[in-house]
Amino acid sequence: MVRPEGKAPLVQGAARGVVGAMAMSGLRTLSAAVGALSETPPEAIVRERGRGLLRAVPKRGERGVIELLHWAYGAVGGAAYALVPSRLRDHAWVGPLYGALLWGMFEAGMAPLLGLRRTHQPRPAERVALLVDHLLYGWVVGAASPLRRDS
């Protein structure tokens, strides 16, 4: 439920979601560098189902557009986190749990619905890397937030 203060918690949540998505991107760069990740979910979605999104984008700008789409998705997730009841947000573990739930919903729901090829391949290291970066996202969205009463 939106608090009486208005939309400020949603905006704060969205901003935290963008920062969380940025943190995920950094961790994904590391995961790719050590060989645990070959392609991010946003890259797979655009490559397999959303090429039309990039028609007007020069080849050199595609990666930036995909990253901006990921940050926008992170903003939506952060705003949704702001709607979690404050009695739950008050617990430090709720943010990472939220991130893990988002990862699980993508793995079990969105990826199969989109028909992404990645869902048919065993990729344990990649799945662990993506779970960890979603835990980080949840921690950023939920930690030391004005959305939590104890800060």
PDB file of C-alpha atoms in Angstrom:
ATOM      1  CA  MET A   1       0.000   0.000   0.000  1.00  0.00           C
ATOM      2  CA  VAL A   2       1.292   3.492  -0.809  1.00  0.00           C
ATOM      3  CA  ARG A   3       1.973   5.494   2.334  1.00  0.00           C
ATOM      4  CA  PRO A   4       0.117   8.768   3.024  1.00  0.00           C
ATOM      5  CA  GLU A   5       3.312  10.706   2.201  1.00  0.00           C
ATOM      6  CA  GLY A   6       2.405  10.171  -1.443  1.00  0.00           C
ATOM      7  CA  LYS A   7       4.555   8.828  -4.217  1.00  0.00           C
ATOM      8  CA  ALA A   8       7.933   9.490  -2.570  1.00  0.00           C
ATOM      9  CA  PRO A   9       8.430   5.842  -1.498  1.00  0.00           C
ATOM     10  CA  LEU A  10       7.741   4.675  -5.064  1.00  0.00           C
ATOM     11  CA  VAL A  11      10.245   7.152  -6.480  1.00  0.00           C
ATOM     12  CA  GLN A  12      12.822   6.201  -3.830  1.00  0.00           C
ATOM     13  CA  GLY A  13      12.199   2.531  -4.537  1.00  0.00           C
ATOM     14  CA  ALA A  14      12.610   3.086  -8.271  1.00  0.00           C
ATOM     15  CA  ALA A  15      15.881   4.957  -7.699  1.00  0.00           C
ATOM     16  CA  ARG A  16      17.152   2.098  -5.510  1.00  0.00           C
ATOM     17  CA  GLY A  17      16.080  -0.328  -8.218  1.00  0.00           C
ATOM     18  CA  VAL A  18      18.183   1.511 -10.806  1.00  0.00           C
ATOM     19  CA  VAL A  19      21.209   1.477  -8.485  1.00  0.00           C
ATOM     20  CA  GLY A  20      20.595  -2.203  -7.752  1.00  0.00           C
ATOM     21  CA  ALA A  21      20.476  -2.986 -11.483  1.00  0.00           C
ATOM     22  CA  MET A  22      23.724  -1.050 -11.934  1.00  0.00           C
ATOM     23  CA  ALA A  23      25.335  -3.099  -9.152  1.00  0.00           C
ATOM     24  CA  MET A  24      24.101  -6.275 -10.868  1.00  0.00           C
ATOM     25  CA  SER A  25      25.739  -5.137 -14.096  1.00  0.00           C
ATOM     26  CA  GLY A  26      29.067  -4.749 -12.329  1.00  0.00           C
ATOM     27  CA  LEU A  27      28.800  -8.198 -10.777  1.00  0.00           C
ATOM     28  CA  ARG A  28      27.783  -9.658 -14.138  1.00  0.00           C
ATOM     29  CA  THR A  29      30.903  -8.157 -15.717  1.00  0.00           C
ATOM     30  CA  LEU A  30      32.963 -10.006 -13.114  1.00  0.00           C
ATOM     31  CA  SER A  31      30.949 -13.219 -13.621  1.00  0.00           C
ATOM     32  CA  ALA A  32      31.572 -13.039 -17.368  1.00  0.00           C
ATOM     33  CA  ALA A  33      35.276 -12.375 -16.817  1.00  0.00           C
ATOM     34  CA  VAL A  34      35.657 -15.555 -14.758  1.00  0.00           C
ATOM     35  CA  GLY A  35      33.621 -17.595 -17.249  1.00  0.00           C
ATOM     36  CA  ALA A  36      30.489 -18.141 -15.148  1.00  0.00           C
ATOM     37  CA  LEU A  37      28.248 -16.085 -17.431  1.00  0.00           C
ATOM     38  CA  SER A  38      28.208 -15.983 -21.213  1.00  0.00           C
ATOM     39  CA  GLU A  39      25.111 -13.851 -21.812  1.00  0.00           C
ATOM     40  CA  THR A  40      22.886 -11.828 -19.501  1.00  0.00           C
ATOM     41  CA  PRO A  41      19.112 -12.336 -19.472  1.00  0.00           C
ATOM     42  CA  PRO A  42      18.485  -8.863 -20.980  1.00  0.00           C
ATOM     43  CA  GLU A  43      20.901  -9.683 -23.824  1.00  0.00           C
ATOM     44  CA  ALA A  44      19.180 -13.040 -24.423  1.00  0.00           C
ATOM     45  CA  ILE A  45      15.721 -11.459 -24.412  1.00  0.00           C
ATOM     46  CA  VAL A  46      16.693  -8.794 -26.928  1.00  0.00           C
ATOM     47  CA  ARG A  47      18.663 -11.231 -29.123  1.00  0.00           C
ATOM     48  CA  GLU A  48      15.947 -13.889 -29.205  1.00  0.00           C
ATOM     49  CA  ARG A  49      12.705 -11.909 -28.887  1.00  0.00           C
ATOM     50  CA  GLY A  50      13.318  -8.188 -29.191  1.00  0.00           C
ATOM     51  CA  ARG A  51      15.536  -7.435 -32.172  1.00  0.00           C
ATOM     52  CA  GLY A  52      12.952  -4.904 -33.327  1.00  0.00           C
ATOM     53  CA  LEU A  53      13.736  -2.798 -30.264  1.00  0.00           C
ATOM     54  CA  LEU A  54      17.196  -2.116 -31.665  1.00  0.00           C
ATOM     55  CA  ARG A  55      16.382  -1.412 -35.328  1.00  0.00           C
ATOM     56  CA  ALA A  56      16.978   2.318 -34.987  1.00  0.00           C
ATOM     57  CA  VAL A  57      20.047   1.893 -32.769  1.00  0.00           C
ATOM     58  CA  PRO A  58      23.526   1.903 -34.303  1.00  0.00           C
ATOM     59  CA  LYS A  59      25.363  -1.390 -33.673  1.00  0.00           C
ATOM     60  CA  ARG A  60      27.827   0.291 -31.281  1.00  0.00           C
ATOM     61  CA  GLY A  61      24.918   1.572 -29.149  1.00  0.00           C
ATOM     62  CA  GLU A  62      23.055  -1.717 -28.751  1.00  0.00           C
ATOM     63  CA  ARG A  63      24.767  -2.719 -25.528  1.00  0.00           C
ATOM     64  CA  GLY A  64      23.950   0.651 -23.961  1.00  0.00           C
ATOM     65  CA  VAL A  65      20.278   0.389 -24.915  1.00  0.00           C
ATOM     66  CA  ILE A  66      20.095  -3.131 -23.458  1.00  0.00           C
ATOM     67  CA  GLU A  67      21.651  -1.818 -20.241  1.00  0.00           C
ATOM     68  CA  LEU A  68      19.157   1.060 -20.076  1.00  0.00           C
ATOM     69  CA  LEU A  69      16.311  -1.442 -20.520  1.00  0.00           C
ATOM     70  CA  HIS A  70      17.745  -3.467 -17.632  1.00  0.00           C
ATOM     71  CA  TRP A  71      17.933  -0.358 -15.441  1.00  0.00           C
ATOM     72  CA  ALA A  72      14.328   0.498 -16.313  1.00  0.00           C
ATOM     73  CA  TYR A  73      13.268  -3.024 -15.341  1.00  0.00           C
ATOM     74  CA  GLY A  74      15.263  -2.575 -12.118  1.00  0.00           C
ATOM     75  CA  ALA A  75      13.396   0.674 -11.445  1.00  0.00           C
ATOM     76  CA  VAL A  76      10.056  -1.107 -11.781  1.00  0.00           C
ATOM     77  CA  GLY A  77      11.256  -3.834  -9.403  1.00  0.00           C
ATOM     78  CA  GLY A  78      12.440  -1.233  -6.903  1.00  0.00           C
ATOM     79  CA  ALA A  79       9.133   0.630  -7.039  1.00  0.00           C
ATOM     80  CA  ALA A  80       7.307  -2.665  -6.502  1.00  0.00           C
ATOM     81  CA  TYR A  81       9.515  -3.337  -3.471  1.00  0.00           C
ATOM     82  CA  ALA A  82       8.282  -0.040  -2.007  1.00  0.00           C
ATOM     83  CA  LEU A  83       4.801  -1.580  -1.966  1.00  0.00           C
ATOM     84  CA  VAL A  84       5.949  -4.434   0.300  1.00  0.00           C
ATOM     85  CA  PRO A  85       4.431  -3.800   3.743  1.00  0.00           C
ATOM     86  CA  SER A  86       6.827  -1.902   6.008  1.00  0.00           C
ATOM     87  CA  ARG A  87       6.586  -4.585   8.699  1.00  0.00           C
ATOM     88  CA  LEU A  88       8.341  -6.893   6.209  1.00  0.00           C
ATOM     89  CA  ARG A  89      10.740  -4.300   4.760  1.00  0.00           C
ATOM     90  CA  ASP A  90      11.969  -3.684   8.306  1.00  0.00           C
ATOM     91  CA  HIS A  91      13.875  -6.990   8.161  1.00  0.00           C
ATOM     92  CA  ALA A  92      17.284  -6.897   6.451  1.00  0.00           C
ATOM     93  CA  TRP A  93      16.778 -10.330   4.861  1.00  0.00           C
ATOM     94  CA  VAL A  94      13.615  -9.284   2.988  1.00  0.00           C
ATOM     95  CA  GLY A  95      15.512  -7.332   0.287  1.00  0.00           C
ATOM     96  CA  PRO A  96      17.755 -10.262  -0.714  1.00  0.00           C
ATOM     97  CA  LEU A  97      14.768 -12.616  -0.513  1.00  0.00           C
ATOM     98  CA  TYR A  98      12.881 -10.259  -2.847  1.00  0.00           C
ATOM     99  CA  GLY A  99      15.827 -10.355  -5.274  1.00  0.00           C
ATOM    100  CA  ALA A 100      15.885 -14.164  -5.126  1.00  0.00           C
ATOM    101  CA  LEU A 101      12.143 -14.276  -5.806  1.00  0.00           C
ATOM    102  CA  LEU A 102      12.588 -12.041  -8.858  1.00  0.00           C
ATOM    103  CA  TRP A 103      15.316 -14.396 -10.121  1.00  0.00           C
ATOM    104  CA  GLY A 104      13.093 -17.416  -9.518  1.00  0.00           C
ATOM    105  CA  MET A 105      10.164 -15.825 -11.334  1.00  0.00           C
ATOM    106  CA  PHE A 106      12.408 -15.127 -14.325  1.00  0.00           C
ATOM    107  CA  GLU A 107      13.917 -18.630 -14.380  1.00  0.00           C
ATOM    108  CA  ALA A 108      10.657 -20.500 -13.825  1.00  0.00           C
ATOM    109  CA  GLY A 109       8.216 -18.159 -15.531  1.00  0.00           C
ATOM    110  CA  MET A 110       9.440 -15.438 -17.837  1.00  0.00           C
ATOM    111  CA  ALA A 111      12.268 -17.286 -19.605  1.00  0.00           C
ATOM    112  CA  PRO A 112      10.094 -20.304 -20.489  1.00  0.00           C
ATOM    113  CA  LEU A 113       7.160 -18.057 -21.523  1.00  0.00           C
ATOM    114  CA  LEU A 114       9.473 -16.096 -23.806  1.00  0.00           C
ATOM    115  CA  GLY A 115      10.798 -19.386 -25.181  1.00  0.00           C
ATOM    116  CA  LEU A 116      14.399 -18.442 -24.451  1.00  0.00           C
ATOM    117  CA  ARG A 117      16.818 -21.177 -25.495  1.00  0.00           C
ATOM    118  CA  ARG A 118      18.701 -20.794 -22.225  1.00  0.00           C
ATOM    119  CA  THR A 119      15.865 -22.528 -20.368  1.00  0.00           C
ATOM    120  CA  HIS A 120      16.657 -25.807 -22.129  1.00  0.00           C
ATOM    121  CA  GLN A 121      20.354 -25.873 -21.242  1.00  0.00           C
ATOM    122  CA  PRO A 122      21.946 -27.014 -17.992  1.00  0.00           C
ATOM    123  CA  ARG A 123      23.940 -24.004 -16.798  1.00  0.00           C
ATOM    124  CA  PRO A 124      24.533 -24.390 -13.055  1.00  0.00           C
ATOM    125  CA  ALA A 125      27.395 -21.852 -12.804  1.00  0.00           C
ATOM    126  CA  GLU A 126      25.395 -19.284 -14.751  1.00  0.00           C
ATOM    127  CA  ARG A 127      22.288 -19.832 -12.653  1.00  0.00           C
ATOM    128  CA  VAL A 128      24.293 -19.418  -9.437  1.00  0.00           C
ATOM    129  CA  ALA A 129      25.910 -16.229 -10.805  1.00  0.00           C
ATOM    130  CA  LEU A 130      22.484 -14.813 -11.686  1.00  0.00           C
ATOM    131  CA  LEU A 131      21.037 -15.790  -8.309  1.00  0.00           C
ATOM    132  CA  VAL A 132      23.931 -14.036  -6.557  1.00  0.00           C
ATOM    133  CA  ASP A 133      23.490 -10.858  -8.586  1.00  0.00           C
ATOM    134  CA  HIS A 134      19.763 -10.868  -7.790  1.00  0.00           C
ATOM    135  CA  LEU A 135      20.585 -11.245  -4.082  1.00  0.00           C
ATOM    136  CA  LEU A 136      22.813  -8.180  -4.486  1.00  0.00           C
ATOM    137  CA  TYR A 137      19.977  -6.324  -6.237  1.00  0.00           C
ATOM    138  CA  GLY A 138      17.613  -7.144  -3.378  1.00  0.00           C
ATOM    139  CA  TRP A 139      20.178  -6.084  -0.797  1.00  0.00           C
ATOM    140  CA  VAL A 140      20.654  -2.718  -2.530  1.00  0.00           C
ATOM    141  CA  VAL A 141      16.903  -2.190  -2.884  1.00  0.00           C
ATOM    142  CA  GLY A 142      16.218  -3.087   0.732  1.00  0.00           C
ATOM    143  CA  ALA A 143      19.310  -2.087   2.730  1.00  0.00           C
ATOM    144  CA  ALA A 144      19.581   1.173   4.677  1.00  0.00           C
ATOM    145  CA  SER A 145      16.612   2.491   2.785  1.00  0.00           C
ATOM    146  CA  PRO A 146      14.294   5.328   3.702  1.00  0.00           C
ATOM    147  CA  LEU A 147      11.724   2.674   2.881  1.00  0.00           C
ATOM    148  CA  ARG A 148      12.770   0.898   6.094  1.00  0.00           C
ATOM    149  CA  ARG A 149      11.702   2.433   9.390  1.00  0.00           C
ATOM    150  CA  ASP A 150      15.005   1.720  11.213  1.00  0.00           C
ATOM    151  CA  SER A 151      17.103   4.030   9.021  1.00  0.00           C
TER     152      SER A 151
END
